[in-house]
Amino acid sequence: MDIAVFPFDYINVTFGQPIAILEVMACGKPVITTDVEGIDELIVHDANGRIAPPYDPATLKEQVTVLLNDGKKRDKLGQAATKTAGQYAIGNVARQINDIYRQILSGKVSVDA
């Protein structure tokens, strides 16, 4: 597999699909997906993947064609994707949550109810 394509639409985005995107990214493969809610938190267009508008098969096809024909771009995006996925590794996420709790307990951050 050289790339993974996730053509989400607003109706069919369900819990767990961002995990599949991160799994592909962790394998060093670039992702092409449609721009639906939450995707922009994982994918930065042309930095660690590619984004196409939803319901726009022509643009999605163009994005796929670009990456299939440009191995250097594909490799560059795949390397960046791996770094992005690493930010979501369980150890990193656990440390971030722990840091938040420590800040709250030390009074450095206030929690509004």
Coordinates of C-alpha atoms in Angstrom, one line a residue:
M1 CA 0.0 0.0 0.0
D2 CA 1.4 3.4 -1.0
I3 CA -1.4 5.6 0.3
A4 CA -4.7 5.4 2.1
V5 CA -7.9 7.2 1.1
F6 CA -10.7 8.0 3.5
P7 CA -13.5 9.7 1.5
F8 CA -15.7 10.6 4.5
D9 CA -18.8 12.6 4.2
Y10 CA -20.6 14.5 7.0
I11 CA -23.2 11.8 7.4
N12 CA -20.8 8.8 7.7
V13 CA -18.1 10.0 10.0
T14 CA -18.3 7.7 13.0
F15 CA -16.3 7.2 16.1
G16 CA -13.1 5.3 15.5
Q17 CA -12.3 6.4 12.0
P18 CA -9.6 8.9 13.1
I19 CA -7.9 6.0 14.8
A20 CA -7.7 4.2 11.4
I21 CA -6.1 7.4 10.0
L22 CA -3.6 7.4 12.8
E23 CA -2.8 3.8 12.3
V24 CA -2.0 4.4 8.6
M25 CA 0.0 7.4 9.5
A26 CA 2.0 5.5 12.1
C27 CA 3.0 3.1 9.3
G28 CA 4.6 6.0 7.4
K29 CA 1.9 6.2 4.7
P30 CA 0.3 9.4 3.6
V31 CA -3.4 9.8 4.0
I32 CA -5.8 11.5 1.6
T33 CA -9.1 12.3 3.2
T34 CA -12.1 14.6 2.8
D35 CA -12.4 17.7 4.9
V36 CA -15.0 16.9 7.5
E37 CA -15.2 17.8 11.2
G38 CA -12.1 16.8 13.2
I39 CA -9.9 15.9 10.2
D40 CA -8.0 19.2 10.3
E41 CA -6.8 18.2 13.8
L42 CA -4.9 15.3 12.3
I43 CA -4.1 16.2 8.7
V44 CA -2.5 19.4 7.6
H45 CA -2.9 19.6 3.8
D46 CA 0.3 19.0 2.0
A47 CA 2.3 18.8 5.2
N48 CA 1.4 15.3 6.5
G49 CA -1.4 14.3 4.2
R50 CA -3.8 15.6 1.6
I51 CA -7.4 16.9 2.1
A52 CA -10.1 17.2 -0.5
P53 CA -13.6 18.7 -0.1
P54 CA -16.4 16.3 0.7
Y55 CA -18.6 15.3 -2.2
D56 CA -15.9 16.3 -4.7
P57 CA -14.7 13.1 -6.5
A58 CA -12.7 15.0 -9.1
T59 CA -10.5 16.7 -6.5
L60 CA -10.2 13.5 -4.5
K61 CA -9.0 11.7 -7.8
E62 CA -6.6 14.5 -8.4
Q63 CA -5.1 14.1 -4.9
V64 CA -4.7 10.4 -5.4
T65 CA -3.1 10.9 -8.8
V66 CA -0.6 13.4 -7.4
L67 CA 0.6 11.0 -4.7
L68 CA 0.7 8.0 -6.9
N69 CA 2.8 9.8 -9.5
D70 CA 5.2 11.6 -7.1
G71 CA 7.1 9.2 -5.0
K72 CA 9.2 12.0 -3.3
K73 CA 6.1 13.8 -2.2
R74 CA 4.6 10.6 -1.0
D75 CA 7.7 9.7 1.0
K76 CA 7.8 13.3 2.5
L77 CA 4.2 13.2 3.6
G78 CA 4.6 9.6 4.9
Q79 CA 7.6 10.7 7.1
A80 CA 5.6 13.7 8.4
A81 CA 2.6 11.4 9.0
T82 CA 4.7 9.2 11.2
K83 CA 5.7 12.1 13.4
T84 CA 2.1 13.3 13.7
A85 CA 0.9 9.8 14.7
G86 CA 3.7 9.7 17.3
Q87 CA 2.1 12.6 19.0
Y88 CA -0.9 10.5 19.7
A89 CA 1.0 7.4 21.0
I90 CA -0.5 6.2 24.3
G91 CA 2.6 7.2 26.2
N92 CA 2.6 10.7 24.9
V93 CA -1.1 11.2 25.5
A94 CA -0.8 9.7 29.1
R95 CA 2.0 12.2 29.8
Q96 CA -0.1 15.1 28.5
I97 CA -3.0 14.1 30.7
N98 CA -0.8 13.6 33.7
D99 CA 0.7 17.1 33.1
I100 CA -2.8 18.7 33.0
Y101 CA -3.7 17.0 36.2
R102 CA -0.5 18.2 37.9
Q103 CA -1.1 21.7 36.8
I104 CA -4.7 21.6 38.1
L105 CA -3.6 20.2 41.4
S106 CA -0.8 22.7 41.8
G107 CA -3.2 25.6 41.2
K108 CA -1.4 26.7 38.0
V109 CA -4.6 26.0 36.0
S110 CA -8.1 26.7 37.2
V111 CA -11.0 24.5 36.3
D112 CA -14.3 26.2 35.8
A113 CA -17.3 24.1 36.5

